[in-house]
XYZ file of N, CA and C in Angstrom:
426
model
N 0.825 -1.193 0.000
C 0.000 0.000 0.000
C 0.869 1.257 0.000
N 2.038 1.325 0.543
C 2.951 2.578 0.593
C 3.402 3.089 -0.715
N 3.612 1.540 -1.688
C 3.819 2.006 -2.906
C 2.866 2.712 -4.054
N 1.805 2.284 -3.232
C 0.693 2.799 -4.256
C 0.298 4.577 -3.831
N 1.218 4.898 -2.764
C 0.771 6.383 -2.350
C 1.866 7.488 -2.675
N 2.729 6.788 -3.229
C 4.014 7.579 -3.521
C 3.490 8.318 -4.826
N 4.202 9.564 -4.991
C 3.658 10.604 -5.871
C 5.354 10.474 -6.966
N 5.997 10.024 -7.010
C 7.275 9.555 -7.849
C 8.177 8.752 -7.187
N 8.621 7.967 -7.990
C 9.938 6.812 -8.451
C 11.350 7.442 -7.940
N 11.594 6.641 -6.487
C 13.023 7.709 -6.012
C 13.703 5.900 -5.175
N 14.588 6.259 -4.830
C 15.556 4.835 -4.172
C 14.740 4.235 -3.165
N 14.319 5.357 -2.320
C 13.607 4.932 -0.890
C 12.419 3.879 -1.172
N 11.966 3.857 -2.521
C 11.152 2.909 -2.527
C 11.421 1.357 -2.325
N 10.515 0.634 -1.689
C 10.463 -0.716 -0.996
C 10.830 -1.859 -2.074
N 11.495 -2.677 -1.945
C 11.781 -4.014 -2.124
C 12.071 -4.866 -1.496
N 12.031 -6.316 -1.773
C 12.376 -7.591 -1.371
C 13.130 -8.264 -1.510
N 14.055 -8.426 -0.547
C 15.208 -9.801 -1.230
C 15.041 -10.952 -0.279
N 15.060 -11.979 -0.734
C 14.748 -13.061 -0.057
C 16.045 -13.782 -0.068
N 16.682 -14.618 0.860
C 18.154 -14.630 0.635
C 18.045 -16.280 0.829
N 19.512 -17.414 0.656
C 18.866 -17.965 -0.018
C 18.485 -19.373 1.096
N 18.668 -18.959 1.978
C 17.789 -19.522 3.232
C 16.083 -19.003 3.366
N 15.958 -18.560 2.190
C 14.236 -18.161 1.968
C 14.083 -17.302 3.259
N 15.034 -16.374 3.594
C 14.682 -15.218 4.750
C 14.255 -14.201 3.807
N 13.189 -13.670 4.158
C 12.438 -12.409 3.738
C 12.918 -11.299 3.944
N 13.260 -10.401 3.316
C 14.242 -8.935 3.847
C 13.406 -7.937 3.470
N 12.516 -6.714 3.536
C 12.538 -5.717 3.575
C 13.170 -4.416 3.335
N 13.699 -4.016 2.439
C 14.749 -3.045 2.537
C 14.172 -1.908 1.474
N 14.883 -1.099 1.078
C 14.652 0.068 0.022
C 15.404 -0.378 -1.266
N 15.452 0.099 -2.305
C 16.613 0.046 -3.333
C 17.556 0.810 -2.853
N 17.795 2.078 -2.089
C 19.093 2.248 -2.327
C 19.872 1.068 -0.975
N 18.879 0.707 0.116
C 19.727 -0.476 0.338
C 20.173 -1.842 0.174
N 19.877 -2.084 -1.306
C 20.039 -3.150 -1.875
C 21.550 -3.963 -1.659
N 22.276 -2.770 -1.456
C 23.774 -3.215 -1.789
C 24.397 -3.972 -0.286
N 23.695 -3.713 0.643
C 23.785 -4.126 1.953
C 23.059 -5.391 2.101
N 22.219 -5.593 1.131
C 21.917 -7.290 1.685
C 22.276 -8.357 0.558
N 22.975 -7.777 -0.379
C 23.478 -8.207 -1.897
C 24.938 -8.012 -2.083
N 25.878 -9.164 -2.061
C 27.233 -9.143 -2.462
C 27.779 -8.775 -3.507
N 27.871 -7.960 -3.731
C 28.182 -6.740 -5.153
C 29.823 -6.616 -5.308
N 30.236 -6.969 -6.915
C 31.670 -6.936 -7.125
C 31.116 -5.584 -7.935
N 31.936 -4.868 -7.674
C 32.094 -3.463 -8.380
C 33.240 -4.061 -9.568
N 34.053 -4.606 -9.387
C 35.567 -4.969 -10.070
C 34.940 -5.937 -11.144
N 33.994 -6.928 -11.321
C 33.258 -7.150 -12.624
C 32.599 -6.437 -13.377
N 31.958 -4.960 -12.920
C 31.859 -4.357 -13.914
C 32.350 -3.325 -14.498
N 33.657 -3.590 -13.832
C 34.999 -3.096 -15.060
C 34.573 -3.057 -16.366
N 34.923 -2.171 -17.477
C 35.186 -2.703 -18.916
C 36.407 -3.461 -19.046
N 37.129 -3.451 -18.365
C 38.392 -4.762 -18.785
C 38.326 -5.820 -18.550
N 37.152 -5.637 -17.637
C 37.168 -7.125 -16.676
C 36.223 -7.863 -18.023
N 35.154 -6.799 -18.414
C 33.696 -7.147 -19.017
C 34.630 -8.063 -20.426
N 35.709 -7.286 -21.120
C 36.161 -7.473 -21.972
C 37.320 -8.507 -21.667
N 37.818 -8.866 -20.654
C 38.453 -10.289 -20.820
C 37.162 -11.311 -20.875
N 36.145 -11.076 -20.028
C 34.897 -12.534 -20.165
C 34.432 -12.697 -21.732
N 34.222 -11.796 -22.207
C 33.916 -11.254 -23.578
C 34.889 -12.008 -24.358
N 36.351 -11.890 -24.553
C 37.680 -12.749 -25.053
C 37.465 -13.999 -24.872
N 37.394 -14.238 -23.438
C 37.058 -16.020 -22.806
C 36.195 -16.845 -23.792
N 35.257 -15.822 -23.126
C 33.871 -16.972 -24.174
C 34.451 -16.880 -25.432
N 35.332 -16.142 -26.641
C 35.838 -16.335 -28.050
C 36.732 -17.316 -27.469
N 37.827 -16.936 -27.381
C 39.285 -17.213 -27.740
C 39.294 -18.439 -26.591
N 39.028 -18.527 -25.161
C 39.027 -19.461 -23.915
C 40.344 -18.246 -23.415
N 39.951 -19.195 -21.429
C 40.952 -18.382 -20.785
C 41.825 -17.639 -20.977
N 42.985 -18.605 -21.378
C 44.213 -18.509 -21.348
C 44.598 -17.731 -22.639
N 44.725 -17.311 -23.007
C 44.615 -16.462 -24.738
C 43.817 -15.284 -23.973
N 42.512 -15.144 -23.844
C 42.175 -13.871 -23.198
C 42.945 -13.337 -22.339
N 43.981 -13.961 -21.156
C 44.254 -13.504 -19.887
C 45.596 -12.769 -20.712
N 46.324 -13.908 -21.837
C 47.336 -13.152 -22.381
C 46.931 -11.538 -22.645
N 45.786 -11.726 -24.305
C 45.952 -10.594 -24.562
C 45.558 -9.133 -23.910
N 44.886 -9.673 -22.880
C 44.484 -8.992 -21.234
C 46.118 -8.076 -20.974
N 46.720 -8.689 -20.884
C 48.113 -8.563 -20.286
C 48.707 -7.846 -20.321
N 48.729 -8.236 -21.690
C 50.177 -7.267 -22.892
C 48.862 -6.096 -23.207
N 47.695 -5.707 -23.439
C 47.354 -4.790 -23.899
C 46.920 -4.274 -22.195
N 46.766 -4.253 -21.113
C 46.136 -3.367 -19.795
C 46.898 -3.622 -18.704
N 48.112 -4.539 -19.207
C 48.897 -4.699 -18.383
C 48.427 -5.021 -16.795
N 48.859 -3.839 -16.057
C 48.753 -4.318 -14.265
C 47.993 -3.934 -13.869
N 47.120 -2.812 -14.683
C 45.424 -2.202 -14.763
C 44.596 -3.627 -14.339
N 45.124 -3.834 -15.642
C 44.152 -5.614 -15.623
C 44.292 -6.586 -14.193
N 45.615 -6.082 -14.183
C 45.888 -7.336 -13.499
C 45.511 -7.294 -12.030
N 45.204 -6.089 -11.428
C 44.607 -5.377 -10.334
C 43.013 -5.897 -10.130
N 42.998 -5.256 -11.551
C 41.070 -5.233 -11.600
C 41.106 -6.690 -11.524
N 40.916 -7.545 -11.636
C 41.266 -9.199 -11.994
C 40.986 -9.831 -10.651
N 42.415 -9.457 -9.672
C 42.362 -10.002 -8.434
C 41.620 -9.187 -7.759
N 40.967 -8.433 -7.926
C 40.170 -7.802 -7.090
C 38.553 -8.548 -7.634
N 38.249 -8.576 -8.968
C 37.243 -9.400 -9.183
C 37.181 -10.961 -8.240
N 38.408 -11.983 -8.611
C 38.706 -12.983 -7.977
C 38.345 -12.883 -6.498
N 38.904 -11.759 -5.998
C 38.413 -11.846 -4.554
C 36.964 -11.361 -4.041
N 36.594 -10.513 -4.831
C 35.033 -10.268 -4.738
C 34.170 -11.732 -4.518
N 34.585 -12.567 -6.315
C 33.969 -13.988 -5.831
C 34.104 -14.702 -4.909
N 35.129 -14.847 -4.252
C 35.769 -16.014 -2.979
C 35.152 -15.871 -1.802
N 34.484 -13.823 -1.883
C 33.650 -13.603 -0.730
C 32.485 -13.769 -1.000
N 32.124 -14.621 -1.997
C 30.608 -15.006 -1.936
C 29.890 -13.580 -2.886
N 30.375 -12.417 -4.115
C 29.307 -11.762 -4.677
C 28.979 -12.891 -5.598
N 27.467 -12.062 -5.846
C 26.799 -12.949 -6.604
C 26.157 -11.960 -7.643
N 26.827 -10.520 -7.738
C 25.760 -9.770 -8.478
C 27.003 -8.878 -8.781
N 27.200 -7.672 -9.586
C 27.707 -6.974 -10.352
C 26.807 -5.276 -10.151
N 27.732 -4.129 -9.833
C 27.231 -3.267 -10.051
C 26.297 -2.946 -10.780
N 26.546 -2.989 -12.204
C 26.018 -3.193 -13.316
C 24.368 -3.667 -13.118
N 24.475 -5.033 -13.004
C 23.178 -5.937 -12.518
C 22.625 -4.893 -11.549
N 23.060 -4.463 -10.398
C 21.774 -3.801 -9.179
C 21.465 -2.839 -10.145
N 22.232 -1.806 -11.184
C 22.072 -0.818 -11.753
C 20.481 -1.036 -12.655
N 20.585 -2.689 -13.043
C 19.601 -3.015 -14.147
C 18.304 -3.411 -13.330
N 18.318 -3.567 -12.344
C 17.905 -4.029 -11.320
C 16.589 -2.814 -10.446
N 17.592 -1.597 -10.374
C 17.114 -0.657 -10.588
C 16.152 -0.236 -11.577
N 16.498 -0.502 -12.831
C 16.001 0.397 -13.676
C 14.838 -0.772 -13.851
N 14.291 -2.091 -13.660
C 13.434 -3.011 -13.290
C 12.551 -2.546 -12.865
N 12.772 -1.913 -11.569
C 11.834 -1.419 -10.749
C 11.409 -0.015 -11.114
N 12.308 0.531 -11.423
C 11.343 1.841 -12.412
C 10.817 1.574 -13.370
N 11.060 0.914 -14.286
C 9.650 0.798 -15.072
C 8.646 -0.504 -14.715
N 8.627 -1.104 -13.692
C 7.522 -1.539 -12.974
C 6.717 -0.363 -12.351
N 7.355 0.701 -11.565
C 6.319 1.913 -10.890
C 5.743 2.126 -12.088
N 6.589 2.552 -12.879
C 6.103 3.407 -14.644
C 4.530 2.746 -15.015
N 4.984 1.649 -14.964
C 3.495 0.835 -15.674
C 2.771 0.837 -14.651
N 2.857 0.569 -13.328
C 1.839 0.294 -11.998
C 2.970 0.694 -10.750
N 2.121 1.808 -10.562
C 2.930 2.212 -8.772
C 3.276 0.984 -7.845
N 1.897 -0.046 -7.714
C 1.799 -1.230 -6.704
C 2.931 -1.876 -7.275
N 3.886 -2.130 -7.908
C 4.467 -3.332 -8.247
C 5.568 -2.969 -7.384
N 6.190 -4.114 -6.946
C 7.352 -3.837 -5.746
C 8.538 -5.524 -6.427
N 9.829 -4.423 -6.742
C 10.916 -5.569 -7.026
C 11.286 -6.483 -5.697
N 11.053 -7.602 -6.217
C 12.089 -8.874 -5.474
C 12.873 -9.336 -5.927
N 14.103 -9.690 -5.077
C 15.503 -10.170 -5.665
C 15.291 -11.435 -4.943
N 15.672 -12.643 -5.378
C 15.457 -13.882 -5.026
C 17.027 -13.968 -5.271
N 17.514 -14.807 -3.984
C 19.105 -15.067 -4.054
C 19.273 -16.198 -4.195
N 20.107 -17.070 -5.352
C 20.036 -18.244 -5.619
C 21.851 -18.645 -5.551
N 22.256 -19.328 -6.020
C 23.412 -20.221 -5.168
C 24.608 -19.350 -5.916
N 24.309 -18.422 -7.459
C 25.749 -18.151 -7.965
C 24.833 -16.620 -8.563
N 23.678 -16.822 -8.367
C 23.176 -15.459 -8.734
C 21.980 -14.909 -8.778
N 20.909 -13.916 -9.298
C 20.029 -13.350 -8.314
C 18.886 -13.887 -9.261
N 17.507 -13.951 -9.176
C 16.509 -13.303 -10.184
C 15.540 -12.398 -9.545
N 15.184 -11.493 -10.582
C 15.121 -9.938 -10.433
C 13.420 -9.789 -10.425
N 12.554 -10.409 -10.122
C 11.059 -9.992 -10.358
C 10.110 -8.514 -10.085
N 9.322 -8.765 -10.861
C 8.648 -7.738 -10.323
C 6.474 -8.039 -9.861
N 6.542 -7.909 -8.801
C 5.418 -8.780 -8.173
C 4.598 -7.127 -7.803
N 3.053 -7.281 -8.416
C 2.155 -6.505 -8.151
C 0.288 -7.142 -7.857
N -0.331 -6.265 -7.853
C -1.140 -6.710 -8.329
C -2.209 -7.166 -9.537
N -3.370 -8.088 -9.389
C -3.645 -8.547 -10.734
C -4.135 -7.105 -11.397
N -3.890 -7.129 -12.414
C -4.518 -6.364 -13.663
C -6.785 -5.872 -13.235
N -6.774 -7.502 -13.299
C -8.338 -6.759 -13.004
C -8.653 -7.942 -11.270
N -9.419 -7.838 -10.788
C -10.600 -8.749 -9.733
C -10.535 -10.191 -10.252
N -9.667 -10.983 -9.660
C -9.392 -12.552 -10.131
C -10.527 -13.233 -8.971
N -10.672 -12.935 -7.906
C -11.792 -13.185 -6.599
C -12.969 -13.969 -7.619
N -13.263 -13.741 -8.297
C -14.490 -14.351 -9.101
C -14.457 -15.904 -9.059
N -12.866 -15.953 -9.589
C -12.921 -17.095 -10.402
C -12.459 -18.138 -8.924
N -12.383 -18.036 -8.028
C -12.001 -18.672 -7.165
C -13.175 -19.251 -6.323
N -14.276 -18.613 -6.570
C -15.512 -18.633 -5.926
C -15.953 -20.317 -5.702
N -16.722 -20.630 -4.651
C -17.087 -22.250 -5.004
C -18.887 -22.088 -5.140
């Protein structure tokens, strides 16, 4: 109901993350990043563009030409990605960014709709849960 009284689309608005012990969280979007393990260092463009190489060329050939062309840039951003994963992120700047913009155009189409992030074992899915379109109560009737 809070969402349906808001007069514009700002962070403070409500979402859900459910984590992946199916605990229910409550939070806002802008505190998404506090109940969501976020590598900032994957959404590097160098980083984006060695995965990008990988999937062509495989690892080892990407990590080269990683190397010799961004040198210790790379090689920074890299282990800092690596260690992002080891601590358990499961999501990418980038992603909350899209994540975001999910939930604005859910208000856009219907104020009531409120994003949930469902946390699953290597990464998130992003819904958007409102109400029905018209009075479904009918059809349930006995």
């Amino acid at each position: 109901m809070r969402l349906s009284s808001r007069t514009a689309f700002d962070l403070s608005a409500e979402c859900v993350v459910i984590d992946q012990q199916n605990e229910v969280m409550q939070t806002t979007l802008s505190g998404l990043s506090t109940h969501l393990k976020v590598s900032s260092a994957m959404s590097n463009p160098l980083v984006k563009q060695f995965i990008a190489l990988a999937k062509d060329r495989g690892a080892e050939n990407a990590m080269h030409k990683m190397l010799m062309e961004a040198g210790e840039e790379f090689a920074q951003l890299w282990k800092e990605a690596q260690s992002d994963l080891q601590r358990g992120a499961i999501t990418t700047m980038d992603d909350l960014v899209e994540a975001i913009s999910t939930a604005k155009k859910g208000y856009d189409e219907c104020p009531r709709r409120i994003l949930v992030i469902q946390v699953n074992q290597r990464d998130c899915d992003v819904l958007l849960v409102g109400p029905p379109d018209y009075d479904e109560s009918g059809f349930f009737a006995s």
